[in-house]
Structure formats: C-alpha cells, structure tokens
Coordinates of N, CA, C and O in Angstrom, one line a residue:
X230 N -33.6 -24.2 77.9 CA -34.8 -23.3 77.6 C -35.6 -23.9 76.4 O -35.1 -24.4 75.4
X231 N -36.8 -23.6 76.8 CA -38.0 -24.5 75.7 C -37.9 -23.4 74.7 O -37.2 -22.4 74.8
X232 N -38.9 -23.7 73.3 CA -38.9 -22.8 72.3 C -40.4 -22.0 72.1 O -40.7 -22.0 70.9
X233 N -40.9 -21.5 72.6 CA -42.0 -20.3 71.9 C -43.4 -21.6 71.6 O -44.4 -21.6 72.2
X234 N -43.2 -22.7 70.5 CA -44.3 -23.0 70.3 C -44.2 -24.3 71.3 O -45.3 -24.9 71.7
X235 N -42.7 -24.9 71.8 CA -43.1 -25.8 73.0 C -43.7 -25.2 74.1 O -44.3 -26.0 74.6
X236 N -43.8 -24.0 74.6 CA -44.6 -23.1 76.0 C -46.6 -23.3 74.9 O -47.8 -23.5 75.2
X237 N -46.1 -23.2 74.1 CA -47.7 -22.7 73.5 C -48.1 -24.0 73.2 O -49.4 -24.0 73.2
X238 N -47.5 -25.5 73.0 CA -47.9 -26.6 73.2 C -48.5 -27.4 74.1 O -49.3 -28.3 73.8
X239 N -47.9 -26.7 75.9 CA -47.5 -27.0 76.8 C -48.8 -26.6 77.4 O -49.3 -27.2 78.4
X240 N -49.3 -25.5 76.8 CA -50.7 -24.9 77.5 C -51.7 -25.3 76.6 O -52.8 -24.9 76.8
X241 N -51.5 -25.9 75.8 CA -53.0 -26.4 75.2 C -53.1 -25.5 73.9 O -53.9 -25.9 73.0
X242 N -52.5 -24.3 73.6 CA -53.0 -23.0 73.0 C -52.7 -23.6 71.3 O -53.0 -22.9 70.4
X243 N -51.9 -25.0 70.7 CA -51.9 -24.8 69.6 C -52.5 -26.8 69.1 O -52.2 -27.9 69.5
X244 N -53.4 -26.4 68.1 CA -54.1 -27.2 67.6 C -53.2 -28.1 66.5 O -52.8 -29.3 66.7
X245 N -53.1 -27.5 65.6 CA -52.4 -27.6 63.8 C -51.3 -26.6 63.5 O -51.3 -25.5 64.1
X246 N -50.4 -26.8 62.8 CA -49.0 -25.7 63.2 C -48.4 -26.2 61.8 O -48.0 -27.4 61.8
X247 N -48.3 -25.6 60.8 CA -47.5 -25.5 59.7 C -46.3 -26.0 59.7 O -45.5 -25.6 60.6
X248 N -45.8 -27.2 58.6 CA -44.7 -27.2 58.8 C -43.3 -26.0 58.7 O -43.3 -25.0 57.9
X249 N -42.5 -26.1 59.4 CA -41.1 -25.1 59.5 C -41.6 -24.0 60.6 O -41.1 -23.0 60.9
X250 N -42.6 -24.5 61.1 CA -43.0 -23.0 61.9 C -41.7 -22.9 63.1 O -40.8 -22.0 63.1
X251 N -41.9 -24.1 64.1 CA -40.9 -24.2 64.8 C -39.7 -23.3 64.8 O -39.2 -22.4 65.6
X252 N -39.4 -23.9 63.4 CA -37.5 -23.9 62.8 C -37.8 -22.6 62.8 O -37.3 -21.8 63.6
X253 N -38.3 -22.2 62.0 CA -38.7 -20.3 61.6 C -38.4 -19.6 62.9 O -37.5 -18.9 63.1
X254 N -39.4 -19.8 64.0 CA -39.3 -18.9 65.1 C -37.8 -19.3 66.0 O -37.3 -18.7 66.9
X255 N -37.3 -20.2 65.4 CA -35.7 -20.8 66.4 C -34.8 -20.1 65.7 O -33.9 -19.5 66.3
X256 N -34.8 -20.1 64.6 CA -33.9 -19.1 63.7 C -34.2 -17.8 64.0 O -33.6 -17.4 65.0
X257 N -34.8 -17.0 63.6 CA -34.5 -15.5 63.5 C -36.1 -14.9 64.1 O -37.2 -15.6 64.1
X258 N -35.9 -13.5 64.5 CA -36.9 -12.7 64.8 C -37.6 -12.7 63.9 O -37.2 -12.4 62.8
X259 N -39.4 -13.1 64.1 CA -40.0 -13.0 63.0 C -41.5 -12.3 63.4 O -41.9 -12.6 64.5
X260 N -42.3 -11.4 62.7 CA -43.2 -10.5 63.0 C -44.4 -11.5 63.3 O -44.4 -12.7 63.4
X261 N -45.4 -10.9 63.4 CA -46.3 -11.8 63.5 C -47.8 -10.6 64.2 O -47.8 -9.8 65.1
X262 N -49.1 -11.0 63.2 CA -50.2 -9.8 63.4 C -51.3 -10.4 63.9 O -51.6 -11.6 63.8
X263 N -52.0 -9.6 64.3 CA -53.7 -9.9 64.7 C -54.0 -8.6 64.2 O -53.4 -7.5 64.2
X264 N -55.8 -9.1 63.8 CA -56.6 -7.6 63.9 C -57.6 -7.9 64.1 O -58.1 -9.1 64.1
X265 N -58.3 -6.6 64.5 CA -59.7 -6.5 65.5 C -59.8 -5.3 64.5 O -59.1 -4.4 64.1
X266 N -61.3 -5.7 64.3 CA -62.3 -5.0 63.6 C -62.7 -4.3 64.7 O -62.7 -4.9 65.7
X267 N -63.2 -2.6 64.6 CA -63.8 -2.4 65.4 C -65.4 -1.7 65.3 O -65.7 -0.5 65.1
X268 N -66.3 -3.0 65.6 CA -67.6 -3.3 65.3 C -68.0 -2.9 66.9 O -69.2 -2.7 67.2
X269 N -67.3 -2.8 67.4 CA -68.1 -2.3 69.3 C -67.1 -1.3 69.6 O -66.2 -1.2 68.8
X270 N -67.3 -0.5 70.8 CA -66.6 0.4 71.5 C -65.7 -0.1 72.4 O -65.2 0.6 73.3
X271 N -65.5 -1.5 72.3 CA -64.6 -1.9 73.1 C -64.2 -3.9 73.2 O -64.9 -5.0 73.1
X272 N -63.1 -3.6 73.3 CA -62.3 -5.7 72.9 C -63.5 -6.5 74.0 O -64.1 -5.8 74.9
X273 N -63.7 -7.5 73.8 CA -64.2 -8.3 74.9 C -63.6 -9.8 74.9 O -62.9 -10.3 74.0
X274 N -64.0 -10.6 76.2 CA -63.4 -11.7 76.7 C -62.9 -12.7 75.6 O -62.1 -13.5 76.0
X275 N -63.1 -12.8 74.6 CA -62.5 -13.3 72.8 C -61.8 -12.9 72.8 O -60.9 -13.8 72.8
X276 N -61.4 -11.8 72.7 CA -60.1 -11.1 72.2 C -59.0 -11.2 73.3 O -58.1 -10.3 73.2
X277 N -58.9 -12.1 74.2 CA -57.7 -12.4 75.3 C -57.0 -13.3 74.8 O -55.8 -13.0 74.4
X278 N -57.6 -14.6 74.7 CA -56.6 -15.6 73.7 C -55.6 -14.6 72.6 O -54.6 -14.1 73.2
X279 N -55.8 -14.3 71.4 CA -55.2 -13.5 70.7 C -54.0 -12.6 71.1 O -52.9 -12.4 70.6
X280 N -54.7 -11.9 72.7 CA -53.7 -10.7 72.5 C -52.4 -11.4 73.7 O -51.2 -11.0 73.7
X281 N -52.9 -12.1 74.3 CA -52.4 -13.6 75.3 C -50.8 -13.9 74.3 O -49.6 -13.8 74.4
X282 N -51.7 -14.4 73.4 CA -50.3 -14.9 72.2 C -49.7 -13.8 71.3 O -48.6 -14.0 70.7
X283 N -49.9 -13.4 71.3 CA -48.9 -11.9 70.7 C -48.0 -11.6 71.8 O -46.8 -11.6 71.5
X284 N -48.4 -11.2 73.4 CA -47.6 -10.8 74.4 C -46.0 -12.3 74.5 O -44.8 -12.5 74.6
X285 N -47.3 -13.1 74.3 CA -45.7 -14.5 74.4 C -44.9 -14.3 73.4 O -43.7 -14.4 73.6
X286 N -45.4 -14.1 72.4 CA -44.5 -14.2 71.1 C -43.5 -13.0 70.9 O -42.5 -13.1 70.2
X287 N -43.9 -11.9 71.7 CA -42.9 -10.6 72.4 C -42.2 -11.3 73.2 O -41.0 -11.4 72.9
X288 N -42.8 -11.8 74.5 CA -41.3 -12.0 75.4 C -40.6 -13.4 74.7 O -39.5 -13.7 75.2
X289 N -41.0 -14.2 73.7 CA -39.9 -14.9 73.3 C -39.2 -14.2 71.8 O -38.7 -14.7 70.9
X290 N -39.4 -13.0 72.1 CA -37.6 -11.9 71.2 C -38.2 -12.0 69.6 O -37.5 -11.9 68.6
X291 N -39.7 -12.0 69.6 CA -40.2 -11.9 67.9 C -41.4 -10.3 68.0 O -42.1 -9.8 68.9
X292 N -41.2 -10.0 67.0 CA -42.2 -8.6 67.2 C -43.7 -8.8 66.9 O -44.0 -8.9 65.7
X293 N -44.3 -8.9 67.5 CA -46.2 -8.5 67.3 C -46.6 -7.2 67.0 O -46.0 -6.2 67.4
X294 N -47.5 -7.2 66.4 CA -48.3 -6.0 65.5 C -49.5 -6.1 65.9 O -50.1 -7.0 65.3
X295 N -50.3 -5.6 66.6 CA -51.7 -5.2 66.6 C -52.4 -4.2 65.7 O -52.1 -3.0 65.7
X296 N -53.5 -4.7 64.7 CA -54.0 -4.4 63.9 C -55.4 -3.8 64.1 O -56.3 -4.6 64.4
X297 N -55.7 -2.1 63.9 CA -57.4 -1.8 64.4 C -58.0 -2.1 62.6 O -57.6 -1.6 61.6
X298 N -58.6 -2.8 62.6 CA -59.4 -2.2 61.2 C -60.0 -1.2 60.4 O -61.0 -0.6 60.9
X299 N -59.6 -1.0 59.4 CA -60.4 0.9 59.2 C -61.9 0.5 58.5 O -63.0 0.4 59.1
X300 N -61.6 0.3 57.1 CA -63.0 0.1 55.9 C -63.3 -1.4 56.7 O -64.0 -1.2 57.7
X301 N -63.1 -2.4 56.6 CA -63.7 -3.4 57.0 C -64.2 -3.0 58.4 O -65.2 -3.7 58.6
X302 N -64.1 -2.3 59.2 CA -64.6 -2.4 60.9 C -65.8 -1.4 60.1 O -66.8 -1.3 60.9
X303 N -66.0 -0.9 59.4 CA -67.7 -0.3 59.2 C -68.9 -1.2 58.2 O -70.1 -1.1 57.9
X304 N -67.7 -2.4 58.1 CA -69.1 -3.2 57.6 C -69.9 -4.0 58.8 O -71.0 -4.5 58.7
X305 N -69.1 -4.0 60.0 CA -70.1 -5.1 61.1 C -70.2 -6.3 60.6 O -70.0 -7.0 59.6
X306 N -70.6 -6.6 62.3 CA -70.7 -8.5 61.8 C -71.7 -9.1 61.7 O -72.8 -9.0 62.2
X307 N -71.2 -10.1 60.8 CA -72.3 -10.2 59.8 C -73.7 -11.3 60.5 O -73.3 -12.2 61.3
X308 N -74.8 -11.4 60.4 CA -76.1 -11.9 60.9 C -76.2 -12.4 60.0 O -75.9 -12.2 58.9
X309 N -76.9 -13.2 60.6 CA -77.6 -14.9 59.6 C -78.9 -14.5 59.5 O -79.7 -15.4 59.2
X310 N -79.3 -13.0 59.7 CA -80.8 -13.1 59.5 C -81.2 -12.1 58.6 O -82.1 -12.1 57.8
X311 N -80.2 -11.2 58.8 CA -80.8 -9.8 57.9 C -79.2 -9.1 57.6 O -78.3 -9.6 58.3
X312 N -78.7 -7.9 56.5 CA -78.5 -7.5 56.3 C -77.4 -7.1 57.5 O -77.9 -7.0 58.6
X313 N -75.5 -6.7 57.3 CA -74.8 -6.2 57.8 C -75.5 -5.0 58.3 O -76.6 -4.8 57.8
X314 N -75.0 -4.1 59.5 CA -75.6 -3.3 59.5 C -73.8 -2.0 59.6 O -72.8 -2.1 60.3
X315 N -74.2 -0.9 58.6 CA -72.9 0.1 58.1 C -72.9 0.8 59.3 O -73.8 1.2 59.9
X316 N -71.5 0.9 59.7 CA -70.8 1.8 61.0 C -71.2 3.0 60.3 O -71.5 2.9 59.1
X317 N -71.2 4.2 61.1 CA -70.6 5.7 60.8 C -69.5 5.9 61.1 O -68.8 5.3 62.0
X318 N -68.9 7.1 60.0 CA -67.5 6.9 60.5 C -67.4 7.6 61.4 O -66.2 7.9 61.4
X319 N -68.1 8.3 62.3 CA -67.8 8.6 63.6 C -68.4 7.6 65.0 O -68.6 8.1 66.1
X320 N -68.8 6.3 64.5 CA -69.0 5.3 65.4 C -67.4 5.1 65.5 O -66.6 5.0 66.4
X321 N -67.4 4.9 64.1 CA -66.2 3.7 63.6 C -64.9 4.7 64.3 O -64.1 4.1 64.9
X322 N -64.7 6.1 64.1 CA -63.5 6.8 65.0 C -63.8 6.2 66.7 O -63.0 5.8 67.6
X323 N -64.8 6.3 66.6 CA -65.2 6.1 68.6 C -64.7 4.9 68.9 O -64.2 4.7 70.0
X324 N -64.8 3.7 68.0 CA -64.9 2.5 68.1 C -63.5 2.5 68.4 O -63.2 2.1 69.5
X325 N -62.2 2.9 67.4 CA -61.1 2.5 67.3 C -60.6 2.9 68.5 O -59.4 2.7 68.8

C-alpha cells in the first residue's frame, strides 16, 4: 500500500512538499485545515481541489477540519481597483 502523499504525487496534486511531511503523515494521525471565507452564498469550482484533498487525507486515517470564516469573510475580496467592499452580518450569516 502507497502512502497519502505517493496517491497525491501520482495525480499531479503536489508541487513542493516540506521536508518530513511524508514521515509525519507515515507515523501518526495528523490534522490538517482549509478555510473558505464566506464572500458569496455559495463554494464554487475553486474550491474542489481543496475539499478533494481533505476527503483523501480522511480516507488515508488523518482528520481534516473545514474552516467557515467569521470577521475575515466580511471584509471581501479584495479588487485592484477600488476599495474592499464590507459584508453585513446578515449577508455574512446567509453566506456561511
């Protein structure tokens, strides 16, 4: 049986990889997070990669954490032309 980052090698999915990562995930159960700001009412085609590798990193026996963002998801993302534009926090509830 291959190891978690040989499957994630194997598909293309890992670029640059810290040394001991390997060894780390061969030794013991280790956590591992993502988060999504929530700046829209809903994840889009971006956010598959991400949630893609969390599900693998579950079925190879390590726990994933999915992260909503609270204060950061009402600043929005940011434009190269003008000014963030501020969630409400009842966008920002709808959003999460």
């Amino acid at each position: 049986m291959h190891s978690l980052i040989d499957e994630l090698q194997w598909r293309g999915m890992i670029q640059d990889i810290m040394p001991g990562t390997k060894e780390q995930l061969d030794k013991e159960m280790t956590t591992a997070y993502i988060g999504f700001d929530p700046t829209a009412d809903s994840l889009h085609i971006g956010h598959m990669l991400p949630i893609l590798g969390l599900m693998r990193f579950q079925r190879a026996g390590h726990r994933p954490i999915a992260v909503v963002g609270g204060a950061t998801g009402m600043i929005g993302d940011p434009k190269k032309t003008e000014e963030r534009a501020l969630l409400s926090e009842d966008d920002l509830q709808k959003n999460v």
